[in-house]
Amino acid sequence: MKNMKNKYLYIQTFGCQMNVHDSEQMAALLADIGYQTTDNKKLADLILLNTCSIREKAEQKVFSELGRLVKLKEQNPALIIGIGGCLAQHLGDRIFKRVAQVDLVFGTHSIHLLPQMISSLQKERRKITQIDFHRKLISLGVFAPPPKDSVSAFVTIMQGCNNFCAYCVVPYLRGPEMSRRPEDIIEEIKKLADHGIKEITLLGQNVNSYGNNLGNNFSFASLIKKIGKVEGIERIRFTTSHPKDLSEELINCFTEEEKLCEHIHLPVQSGSNRILALMNRGYTVEEYRAKVDHLRRVCPRISITSDIIVGFPGEEQNDYQETIDMMEKIRFDSVFSFKYSERKGTAAQKLEGKVDESEKLRRLKELQLLQNIYTLEKNTALEGSRQELLVEGKSKNSASDLMGRTRSWKIVNFRGKPGLAGKLVDVKIFKAYLHSLRGEIIQN
Ligand code: SAH
Ligand code: SF4
Ligand code: F3S
């Protein structure tokens, strides 16, 4: 029998790490009005989809999930269905026209209003749409207690984006860039440390421009150094870093701040200067390569990962070839690659020279096969090396194995006692695969 006092909440998250963290905040806010999270949607009294709109495929996934939820609501008419996040921000009440069973649509700036909106839906089933942009950073301050036994947590340090890359919807759906005050961020990280968190990942669409709207000349590098002093936190990571704003001060942090892990995700998007200009990225391939060289000079062990889009409008075979040549020269540790997906309202939508779907797919597959070779090469170079791991818990592959990440963000599976979760251990790597490494504990 279901406990009548407790109400159950099921949240499904689509999209980026920022959305993952937003969902944690939603759960924390709803816990205050009596909702307990469940991973069984059949038990749920309230289902929230926290959606993404970055590519067409992301939207399709949301609508196919909604199709399944409609059936649940037929069995349980009391179920409340809410759609939040970027797709909700984008479509607003048009979602009701496509799926009449949805009760609530709320945008990326309205997370803090959730308890109020849900309480009002409990009293009266009148559809609610809330997609206003607010001038203040209201939602980001919500403290989401980390799940039991977790060792790593996200901290959102800024919202929005001012860059308007020609292909991207984020600035329209998350609003203008705004940074949180350093003291608020530090306070949150101290609380996380009190909950046993050892590693934090600072989130922002472009963390390099952190502080620009605060008017106090407090840079992202200064923030990292301040966080480095928080007791209990052993590792600091951040994402994402825009190449045009990557400063020397931040590059130097990789050697000056011991807790900052030697990994940077630095999306390049294309290896053609003509395409980079059309994308409005604000740097050339030569400038990008100079930053990579600088990073590797200052910190030879750094791992560098990237994002690449193939088939942007106007991308000819020779532009694509320039991307391939750049990958051969740079040798990223790994790459997330995507087919260009046209988004309504973006500058790229109006560009000529659209590339065929079949050609985009051909380029994507070829690029991924090539990157697999480089990724395996990079991983194999670690065979025989000693690596510090933060143990996250059980391995997905085998019940008797544990899993941890190296400072360079690589997954290592190894034999060990479950009690090691949350600890830093040293392992020796003896085998490299494409997506993980295999190691054994070095007994001190
Ligand atoms: N703010 C971050 C993350 C942006 S979204 C950044 O600037 O890196 C993550 C990645 O999705 C982008 O780096 C880009 O490679 C990809 N992306 C964004 N819009 C896209 C689109 N319309 N089509 C295909 N890929 C896209
Ligand atoms: Fe999108 Fe560019 Fe902003 Fe990243 S920096 S969120 S790709 S507009
Ligand atoms: Fe998607 Fe919005 Fe993140 S569009 S990638 S959920 S910022």
Short mmCIF file of C-alpha atoms and ligand atoms in Angstrom, two decimals:
data_model
loop_
_atom_site.label_atom_id
_atom_site.label_comp_id
_atom_site.label_asym_id
_atom_site.label_seq_id
_atom_site.Cartn_x
_atom_site.Cartn_y
_atom_site.Cartn_z
CA MET A 1 0.00 0.00 0.00
CA LYS A 2 1.16 3.45 -0.83
CA ASN A 3 1.82 5.68 2.17
CA MET A 4 -1.04 8.19 2.04
CA LYS A 5 0.94 10.96 3.69
CA ASN A 6 3.73 10.90 1.20
CA LYS A 7 3.39 12.05 -2.32
CA TYR A 8 5.71 10.71 -4.97
CA LEU A 9 7.64 12.71 -7.52
CA TYR A 10 9.29 11.28 -10.61
CA ILE A 11 11.65 13.57 -12.55
CA GLN A 12 13.18 12.71 -15.89
CA THR A 13 16.02 14.91 -17.11
CA PHE A 14 17.03 15.54 -20.71
CA GLY A 15 20.01 17.58 -21.93
CA CYS A 16 23.07 18.99 -20.24
CA GLN A 17 24.60 18.91 -16.76
CA MET A 18 22.97 22.23 -15.98
CA ASN A 19 19.61 20.56 -16.44
CA VAL A 20 20.70 17.65 -14.22
CA HIS A 21 21.47 20.14 -11.48
CA ASP A 22 18.23 22.08 -12.07
CA SER A 23 16.35 18.80 -11.55
CA GLU A 24 18.14 18.31 -8.23
CA GLN A 25 16.94 21.76 -7.19
CA MET A 26 13.37 20.97 -8.27
CA ALA A 27 13.41 17.82 -6.14
CA ALA A 28 14.75 19.79 -3.14
CA LEU A 29 12.01 22.43 -3.45
CA LEU A 30 9.26 19.85 -3.82
CA ALA A 31 10.55 17.84 -0.84
CA ASP A 32 9.61 20.90 1.25
CA ILE A 33 5.95 20.45 0.25
CA GLY A 34 5.93 16.71 0.92
CA TYR A 35 7.09 15.09 -2.32
CA GLN A 36 9.47 12.19 -2.08
CA THR A 37 11.34 11.23 -5.24
CA THR A 38 10.83 7.78 -6.74
CA ASP A 39 12.41 6.07 -9.71
CA ASN A 40 9.18 4.21 -10.45
CA LYS A 41 6.96 6.45 -12.55
CA LYS A 42 3.93 4.20 -11.96
CA LEU A 43 4.00 5.24 -8.30
CA ALA A 44 4.17 8.94 -9.06
CA ASP A 45 1.58 11.58 -8.13
CA LEU A 46 3.65 14.19 -9.96
CA ILE A 47 5.84 13.67 -13.03
CA LEU A 48 8.19 16.39 -14.26
CA LEU A 49 10.12 16.28 -17.51
CA ASN A 50 13.06 18.68 -17.45
CA THR A 51 13.60 19.14 -21.16
CA CYS A 52 16.26 20.13 -23.67
CA SER A 53 15.94 21.83 -27.03
CA ILE A 54 19.55 21.94 -28.26
CA ARG A 55 18.94 19.69 -31.28
CA GLU A 56 15.79 18.39 -32.97
CA LYS A 57 16.50 14.90 -31.66
CA ALA A 58 16.41 16.20 -28.07
CA GLU A 59 12.88 17.51 -28.67
CA GLN A 60 11.73 14.26 -30.27
CA LYS A 61 12.84 12.31 -27.20
CA VAL A 62 10.70 14.51 -24.96
CA PHE A 63 7.59 14.04 -27.08
CA SER A 64 7.98 10.28 -27.29
CA GLU A 65 8.28 10.13 -23.49
CA LEU A 66 5.19 12.33 -23.20
CA GLY A 67 3.34 9.82 -25.38
CA ARG A 68 4.07 7.14 -22.76
CA LEU A 69 3.02 9.41 -19.88
CA VAL A 70 -0.37 10.06 -21.45
CA LYS A 71 -1.13 6.34 -20.99
CA LEU A 72 -0.20 6.55 -17.30
CA LYS A 73 -2.54 9.48 -16.87
CA GLU A 74 -5.38 7.50 -18.42
CA GLN A 75 -4.90 4.95 -15.62
CA ASN A 76 -4.44 7.61 -12.93
CA PRO A 77 -6.33 10.85 -13.74
CA ALA A 78 -5.06 12.47 -10.52
CA LEU A 79 -1.49 12.44 -11.86
CA ILE A 80 0.02 15.90 -12.41
CA ILE A 81 2.32 16.24 -15.43
CA GLY A 82 4.68 19.23 -15.65
CA ILE A 83 7.13 20.16 -18.41
CA GLY A 84 10.10 22.35 -17.45
CA GLY A 85 13.46 23.33 -18.95
CA CYS A 86 14.52 24.59 -22.34
CA LEU A 87 11.85 23.02 -24.56
CA ALA A 88 9.18 24.32 -22.19
CA GLN A 89 10.76 27.77 -22.38
CA HIS A 90 10.76 27.51 -26.18
CA LEU A 91 7.22 26.18 -26.79
CA GLY A 92 5.31 27.65 -23.84
CA ASP A 93 1.59 26.88 -23.94
CA ARG A 94 1.91 25.38 -27.45
CA ILE A 95 2.80 22.20 -25.53
CA PHE A 96 -0.84 21.95 -24.35
CA LYS A 97 -1.99 21.91 -27.98
CA ARG A 98 0.25 18.95 -28.76
CA VAL A 99 -0.38 17.03 -25.53
CA ALA A 100 -3.59 18.05 -23.77
CA GLN A 101 -2.80 15.90 -20.69
CA VAL A 102 0.01 18.23 -19.58
CA ASP A 103 -0.95 20.40 -16.57
CA LEU A 104 2.03 22.71 -16.18
CA VAL A 105 4.64 24.31 -18.44
CA PHE A 106 7.42 26.19 -16.66
CA GLY A 107 10.54 27.84 -18.08
CA THR A 108 14.18 27.94 -17.10
CA HIS A 109 13.77 30.96 -14.78
CA SER A 110 10.77 29.64 -12.85
CA ILE A 111 12.13 26.72 -10.85
CA HIS A 112 11.70 28.61 -7.57
CA LEU A 113 7.95 28.99 -8.30
CA LEU A 114 7.37 25.22 -8.49
CA PRO A 115 6.01 24.63 -4.95
CA GLN A 116 3.49 27.43 -5.40
CA MET A 117 2.41 26.20 -8.85
CA ILE A 118 2.07 22.57 -7.75
CA SER A 119 0.07 23.55 -4.64
CA SER A 120 -2.33 25.50 -6.79
CA LEU A 121 -2.72 22.54 -9.20
CA GLN A 122 -3.53 20.29 -6.25
CA LYS A 123 -6.40 22.60 -5.35
CA GLU A 124 -7.66 23.31 -8.84
CA ARG A 125 -6.80 21.68 -12.15
CA ARG A 126 -6.38 24.80 -14.23
CA LYS A 127 -3.44 24.64 -16.65
CA ILE A 128 -0.46 26.84 -15.73
CA THR A 129 2.17 28.34 -18.02
CA GLN A 130 5.07 30.26 -16.45
CA ILE A 131 7.86 31.14 -18.87
CA ASP A 132 8.79 34.72 -17.86
CA PHE A 133 12.42 35.73 -17.68
CA HIS A 134 13.38 37.33 -14.37
CA ARG A 135 16.09 39.94 -14.01
CA LYS A 136 17.46 38.41 -10.84
CA LEU A 137 19.16 35.12 -10.15
CA ILE A 138 16.33 33.64 -8.15
CA SER A 139 16.45 29.93 -8.87
CA LEU A 140 20.19 29.32 -8.59
CA GLY A 141 20.34 29.86 -4.84
CA VAL A 142 18.22 26.81 -3.99
CA PHE A 143 20.31 24.33 -2.01
CA ALA A 144 19.87 20.76 -3.24
CA PRO A 145 21.19 18.29 -0.64
CA PRO A 146 23.28 15.72 -2.53
CA PRO A 147 21.94 12.16 -2.71
CA LYS A 148 23.23 9.84 0.04
CA ASP A 149 26.71 8.42 -0.62
CA SER A 150 27.47 10.81 -3.49
CA VAL A 151 31.00 12.20 -3.64
CA SER A 152 30.65 14.66 -6.48
CA ALA A 153 28.23 17.56 -6.97
CA PHE A 154 27.42 20.32 -9.44
CA VAL A 155 27.38 23.99 -8.51
CA THR A 156 25.84 26.43 -10.98
CA ILE A 157 27.86 29.64 -10.85
CA MET A 158 26.08 31.55 -13.58
CA GLN A 159 23.02 31.37 -15.80
CA GLY A 160 22.35 32.32 -19.41
CA CYS A 161 24.66 33.15 -22.29
CA ASN A 162 25.48 36.30 -24.29
CA ASN A 163 27.46 34.65 -27.07
CA PHE A 164 24.81 33.92 -29.69
CA CYS A 165 26.74 31.31 -31.64
CA ALA A 166 24.82 31.20 -34.91
CA TYR A 167 23.51 27.63 -34.46
CA CYS A 168 22.54 27.77 -30.79
CA VAL A 169 19.24 28.27 -28.96
CA VAL A 170 20.67 28.56 -25.45
CA PRO A 171 20.83 32.40 -25.25
CA TYR A 172 17.13 32.55 -26.21
CA LEU A 173 16.08 29.87 -23.74
CA ARG A 174 18.29 30.64 -20.74
CA GLY A 175 18.37 34.44 -21.09
CA PRO A 176 21.29 36.84 -20.67
CA GLU A 177 24.40 35.88 -18.76
CA MET A 178 24.34 36.55 -15.00
CA SER A 179 26.86 35.44 -12.40
CA ARG A 180 26.20 34.48 -8.79
CA ARG A 181 28.07 36.32 -6.06
CA PRO A 182 31.27 34.55 -4.96
CA GLU A 183 30.18 34.53 -1.30
CA ASP A 184 26.95 32.68 -2.18
CA ILE A 185 28.89 30.12 -4.22
CA ILE A 186 31.41 29.54 -1.42
CA GLU A 187 28.63 29.16 1.14
CA GLU A 188 26.97 26.49 -1.03
CA ILE A 189 30.25 24.62 -1.50
CA LYS A 190 30.92 24.65 2.25
CA LYS A 191 27.49 23.10 2.81
CA LEU A 192 28.23 20.45 0.19
CA ALA A 193 31.53 19.68 1.90
CA ASP A 194 29.61 19.25 5.19
CA HIS A 195 27.46 16.66 3.37
CA GLY A 196 30.60 14.69 2.45
CA ILE A 197 31.10 15.99 -1.10
CA LYS A 198 34.73 15.78 -2.23
CA GLU A 199 34.53 16.99 -5.82
CA ILE A 200 32.61 19.88 -7.29
CA THR A 201 31.99 20.79 -10.91
CA LEU A 202 31.29 24.48 -11.53
CA LEU A 203 28.66 24.96 -14.21
CA GLY A 204 28.04 27.79 -16.64
CA GLN A 205 27.56 28.12 -20.41
CA ASN A 206 30.80 30.09 -20.50
CA VAL A 207 32.56 30.02 -17.14
CA ASN A 208 35.43 32.12 -18.51
CA SER A 209 33.27 35.21 -18.45
CA TYR A 210 32.26 34.58 -14.82
CA GLY A 211 31.90 37.82 -12.90
CA ASN A 212 31.51 40.15 -15.90
CA ASN A 213 28.21 41.53 -14.62
CA LEU A 214 29.27 41.75 -10.95
CA GLY A 215 31.39 44.87 -11.40
CA ASN A 216 34.00 43.85 -8.83
CA ASN A 217 36.85 42.60 -11.08
CA PHE A 218 36.56 39.19 -9.47
CA SER A 219 37.62 36.70 -12.15
CA PHE A 220 36.82 33.02 -12.61
CA ALA A 221 40.43 32.20 -11.69
CA SER A 222 40.00 34.11 -8.39
CA LEU A 223 36.85 32.09 -7.72
CA ILE A 224 38.72 28.80 -8.26
CA LYS A 225 41.45 29.89 -5.84
CA LYS A 226 38.89 30.84 -3.22
CA ILE A 227 37.14 27.48 -3.61
CA GLY A 228 40.54 25.78 -3.27
CA LYS A 229 40.58 26.93 0.36
CA VAL A 230 37.31 25.21 1.30
CA GLU A 231 38.13 22.36 3.66
CA GLY A 232 36.90 18.92 2.61
CA ILE A 233 36.78 19.69 -1.11
CA GLU A 234 39.58 17.75 -2.80
CA ARG A 235 38.85 18.32 -6.46
CA ILE A 236 37.54 21.19 -8.57
CA ARG A 237 36.31 20.91 -12.16
CA PHE A 238 34.42 23.28 -14.43
CA THR A 239 32.46 23.29 -17.67
CA THR A 240 32.10 24.87 -20.21
CA SER A 241 34.96 27.06 -21.21
CA HIS A 242 34.67 29.24 -24.35
CA PRO A 243 38.01 29.34 -26.23
CA LYS A 244 37.73 33.05 -27.03
CA ASP A 245 37.72 33.99 -23.33
CA LEU A 246 40.24 31.47 -21.99
CA SER A 247 42.69 33.68 -20.08
CA GLU A 248 46.33 33.16 -19.17
CA GLU A 249 45.31 33.57 -15.54
CA LEU A 250 42.98 30.57 -15.83
CA ILE A 251 45.55 28.49 -17.74
CA ASN A 252 48.03 29.13 -14.92
CA CYS A 253 45.49 27.85 -12.38
CA PHE A 254 46.13 24.33 -13.69
CA THR A 255 49.52 24.40 -11.99
CA GLU A 256 48.90 27.00 -9.27
CA GLU A 257 45.74 25.51 -7.75
CA GLU A 258 46.43 21.98 -6.57
CA LYS A 259 42.75 21.00 -6.33
CA LEU A 260 41.94 22.00 -9.92
CA CYS A 261 41.86 18.79 -11.97
CA GLU A 262 43.95 18.61 -15.15
CA HIS A 263 41.09 18.50 -17.64
CA ILE A 264 39.47 21.13 -19.80
CA HIS A 265 36.46 20.82 -22.07
CA LEU A 266 37.13 23.39 -24.77
CA PRO A 267 34.58 23.16 -27.61
CA VAL A 268 36.18 24.03 -30.96
CA GLN A 269 33.12 23.30 -33.20
CA SER A 270 35.03 23.43 -36.53
CA GLY A 271 38.53 23.46 -38.00
CA SER A 272 37.65 25.91 -40.80
CA ASN A 273 38.09 29.64 -40.23
CA ARG A 274 35.35 30.42 -42.73
CA ILE A 275 32.87 28.21 -40.83
CA LEU A 276 34.01 29.50 -37.42
CA ALA A 277 33.28 33.05 -38.61
CA LEU A 278 29.84 32.02 -39.90
CA MET A 279 29.22 30.35 -36.53
CA ASN A 280 30.11 33.64 -34.77
CA ARG A 281 32.60 31.86 -32.49
CA GLY A 282 35.01 34.79 -32.14
CA TYR A 283 38.31 32.90 -32.72
CA THR A 284 40.33 31.36 -35.57
CA VAL A 285 41.75 27.84 -35.71
CA GLU A 286 45.23 29.33 -35.24
CA GLU A 287 44.12 31.15 -32.07
CA TYR A 288 42.49 27.99 -30.79
CA ARG A 289 45.62 25.94 -31.44
CA ALA A 290 47.76 28.57 -29.70
CA LYS A 291 45.56 28.20 -26.58
CA VAL A 292 45.89 24.41 -26.70
CA ASP A 293 49.69 24.72 -27.02
CA HIS A 294 49.75 27.16 -24.12
CA LEU A 295 47.67 24.81 -21.94
CA ARG A 296 49.96 21.88 -22.75
CA ARG A 297 53.11 23.94 -22.14
CA VAL A 298 51.90 25.05 -18.71
CA CYS A 299 50.39 21.66 -17.80
CA PRO A 300 51.77 18.81 -19.94
CA ARG A 301 49.44 16.24 -18.33
CA ILE A 302 46.24 18.12 -19.12
CA SER A 303 43.50 16.24 -20.92
CA ILE A 304 41.61 18.26 -23.52
CA THR A 305 38.13 17.32 -24.76
CA SER A 306 35.97 19.14 -27.28
CA ASP A 307 32.68 19.48 -29.17
CA ILE A 308 32.49 19.47 -32.98
CA ILE A 309 29.53 20.14 -35.28
CA VAL A 310 29.55 18.72 -38.83
CA GLY A 311 27.39 19.95 -41.71
CA PHE A 312 26.93 23.56 -40.57
CA PRO A 313 25.34 25.54 -43.48
CA GLY A 314 27.97 26.29 -46.12
CA GLU A 315 30.39 23.58 -44.86
CA GLU A 316 32.08 22.29 -48.03
CA GLN A 317 34.19 19.16 -48.28
CA ASN A 318 37.37 21.24 -47.86
CA ASP A 319 36.04 22.89 -44.65
CA TYR A 320 35.24 19.48 -43.25
CA GLN A 321 38.71 18.27 -44.28
CA GLU A 322 40.19 21.18 -42.30
CA THR A 323 38.33 19.91 -39.23
CA ILE A 324 39.79 16.44 -39.77
CA ASP A 325 43.30 17.92 -40.23
CA MET A 326 42.94 19.93 -37.03
CA MET A 327 41.89 16.82 -35.10
CA GLU A 328 44.94 15.00 -36.40
CA LYS A 329 47.22 17.79 -35.21
CA ILE A 330 45.58 18.49 -31.83
CA ARG A 331 44.71 14.93 -30.76
CA PHE A 332 41.87 15.55 -28.32
CA ASP A 333 41.41 13.05 -25.49
CA SER A 334 37.81 12.69 -26.61
CA VAL A 335 35.23 14.57 -28.66
CA PHE A 336 31.44 14.93 -28.54
CA SER A 337 30.40 15.32 -32.18
CA PHE A 338 27.04 16.29 -33.60
CA LYS A 339 25.25 16.72 -36.92
CA TYR A 340 24.17 20.34 -37.32
CA SER A 341 20.50 20.62 -36.39
CA GLU A 342 18.61 23.67 -37.61
CA ARG A 343 16.91 25.60 -34.81
CA LYS A 344 14.11 28.12 -35.30
CA GLY A 345 15.05 31.75 -34.67
CA THR A 346 18.83 31.27 -34.80
CA ALA A 347 21.07 33.18 -37.23
CA ALA A 348 22.18 29.96 -38.95
CA GLN A 349 18.61 29.19 -39.98
CA LYS A 350 18.85 31.99 -42.53
CA LEU A 351 22.19 30.85 -44.02
CA GLU A 352 22.49 29.35 -47.49
CA GLY A 353 24.22 26.11 -48.40
CA LYS A 354 22.35 23.59 -46.23
CA VAL A 355 24.13 20.22 -46.18
CA ASP A 356 22.16 17.02 -46.95
CA GLU A 357 21.30 14.77 -43.99
CA SER A 358 23.04 11.81 -45.65
CA GLU A 359 26.23 13.83 -46.15
CA LYS A 360 26.13 15.09 -42.56
CA LEU A 361 25.81 11.50 -41.37
CA ARG A 362 28.71 10.37 -43.58
CA ARG A 363 30.95 13.13 -42.17
CA LEU A 364 29.89 12.40 -38.60
CA LYS A 365 30.59 8.65 -38.85
CA GLU A 366 33.98 9.17 -40.47
CA LEU A 367 34.97 11.78 -37.89
CA GLN A 368 33.90 9.54 -35.01
CA LEU A 369 35.88 6.56 -36.33
CA LEU A 370 38.97 8.74 -36.59
CA GLN A 371 38.52 10.19 -33.10
CA ASN A 372 38.13 6.65 -31.70
CA ILE A 373 41.67 5.94 -32.89
CA TYR A 374 43.01 9.06 -31.14
CA THR A 375 41.03 8.41 -27.96
CA LEU A 376 42.35 4.86 -27.72
CA GLU A 377 45.85 6.15 -28.46
CA LYS A 378 45.58 8.69 -25.60
CA ASN A 379 44.22 6.05 -23.21
CA THR A 380 46.89 3.50 -24.18
CA ALA A 381 49.59 6.06 -23.38
CA LEU A 382 48.42 5.81 -19.75
CA GLU A 383 49.14 2.06 -19.48
CA GLY A 384 51.76 1.55 -16.77
CA SER A 385 51.13 4.98 -15.21
CA ARG A 386 50.09 5.77 -11.64
CA GLN A 387 46.80 7.68 -11.35
CA GLU A 388 44.91 9.22 -8.45
CA LEU A 389 41.24 8.21 -8.45
CA LEU A 390 38.25 9.57 -6.61
CA VAL A 391 36.19 6.42 -6.06
CA GLU A 392 32.56 7.05 -7.05
CA GLY A 393 31.12 3.63 -6.18
CA LYS A 394 30.31 0.31 -7.81
CA SER A 395 31.37 -0.24 -11.40
CA LYS A 396 28.64 -0.64 -14.02
CA ASN A 397 30.51 -3.57 -15.58
CA SER A 398 30.86 -5.96 -12.69
CA ALA A 399 29.47 -6.22 -9.15
CA SER A 400 32.90 -6.95 -7.67
CA ASP A 401 34.52 -3.88 -9.23
CA LEU A 402 34.62 -0.24 -8.23
CA MET A 403 34.74 2.79 -10.49
CA GLY A 404 36.60 6.06 -10.09
CA ARG A 405 37.75 8.93 -12.25
CA THR A 406 41.30 10.12 -12.78
CA ARG A 407 42.04 13.81 -12.39
CA SER A 408 42.00 13.87 -16.20
CA TRP A 409 38.32 12.69 -16.14
CA LYS A 410 38.93 9.16 -17.40
CA ILE A 411 36.92 6.27 -16.00
CA VAL A 412 38.92 3.52 -14.28
CA ASN A 413 37.45 0.18 -13.17
CA PHE A 414 39.33 -1.79 -10.54
CA ARG A 415 38.94 -4.47 -7.89
CA GLY A 416 38.33 -3.03 -4.43
CA LYS A 417 36.20 -3.04 -1.27
CA PRO A 418 32.95 -1.01 -1.38
CA GLY A 419 34.17 0.95 1.68
CA LEU A 420 36.57 2.82 -0.60
CA ALA A 421 33.72 4.86 -2.14
CA GLY A 422 34.36 8.55 -1.60
CA LYS A 423 38.08 8.02 -0.98
CA LEU A 424 41.07 9.04 -3.04
CA VAL A 425 43.18 6.02 -4.00
CA ASP A 426 46.20 5.49 -6.23
CA VAL A 427 46.03 2.86 -8.96
CA LYS A 428 48.35 1.54 -11.61
CA ILE A 429 46.77 1.38 -15.06
CA PHE A 430 47.36 -1.94 -16.81
CA LYS A 431 44.85 -1.91 -19.68
CA ALA A 432 43.30 0.82 -21.83
CA TYR A 433 39.98 0.60 -23.71
CA LEU A 434 38.08 3.17 -25.75
CA HIS A 435 35.74 4.29 -22.98
CA SER A 436 37.58 3.27 -19.82
CA LEU A 437 40.80 2.08 -18.23
CA ARG A 438 41.50 -0.92 -16.02
CA GLY A 439 43.70 -0.47 -12.96
CA GLU A 440 44.84 -2.07 -9.73
CA ILE A 441 45.25 -0.45 -6.34
CA ILE A 442 48.78 0.44 -5.33
CA GLN A 443 49.20 -0.59 -1.69
CA ASN A 444 50.95 2.18 0.19
N1 SAH B 1 27.68 26.47 -23.60
C1 SAH B 1 28.31 25.29 -23.93
C2 SAH B 1 27.37 24.16 -24.32
C3 SAH B 1 26.53 24.36 -25.49
S1 SAH B 1 25.57 23.01 -26.00
C4 SAH B 1 29.34 25.64 -24.96
O1 SAH B 1 29.36 26.71 -25.49
O2 SAH B 1 30.17 24.80 -25.21
C5 SAH B 1 26.74 21.72 -26.24
C6 SAH B 1 27.16 21.50 -27.65
O3 SAH B 1 26.05 21.20 -28.48
C7 SAH B 1 27.82 22.67 -28.32
O4 SAH B 1 29.15 22.82 -27.96
C8 SAH B 1 27.66 22.31 -29.79
O5 SAH B 1 28.74 21.51 -30.23
C9 SAH B 1 26.39 21.48 -29.81
N2 SAH B 1 25.28 22.21 -30.44
C10 SAH B 1 24.69 23.34 -30.03
N3 SAH B 1 23.72 23.71 -30.89
C11 SAH B 1 23.70 22.78 -31.88
C12 SAH B 1 22.93 22.62 -33.08
N4 SAH B 1 21.99 23.50 -33.44
N5 SAH B 1 23.20 21.54 -33.86
C13 SAH B 1 24.15 20.65 -33.52
N6 SAH B 1 24.89 20.76 -32.41
C14 SAH B 1 24.68 21.81 -31.60
FE1 SF4 B 2 25.41 28.22 -27.22
FE2 SF4 B 2 27.62 29.46 -27.93
FE3 SF4 B 2 26.41 30.15 -25.67
FE4 SF4 B 2 27.63 27.80 -25.85
S1 SF4 B 2 28.61 29.81 -25.97
S2 SF4 B 2 25.61 28.18 -25.02
S3 SF4 B 2 27.30 27.21 -27.96
S4 SF4 B 2 25.59 30.42 -27.73
FE1 F3S B 3 19.69 21.57 -23.68
FE2 F3S B 3 19.05 23.78 -22.45
FE3 F3S B 3 21.19 22.44 -21.71
S1 F3S B 3 18.88 23.40 -24.61
S2 F3S B 3 21.87 21.50 -23.60
S3 F3S B 3 19.11 21.73 -21.58
S4 F3S B 3 20.95 24.64 -21.72
#
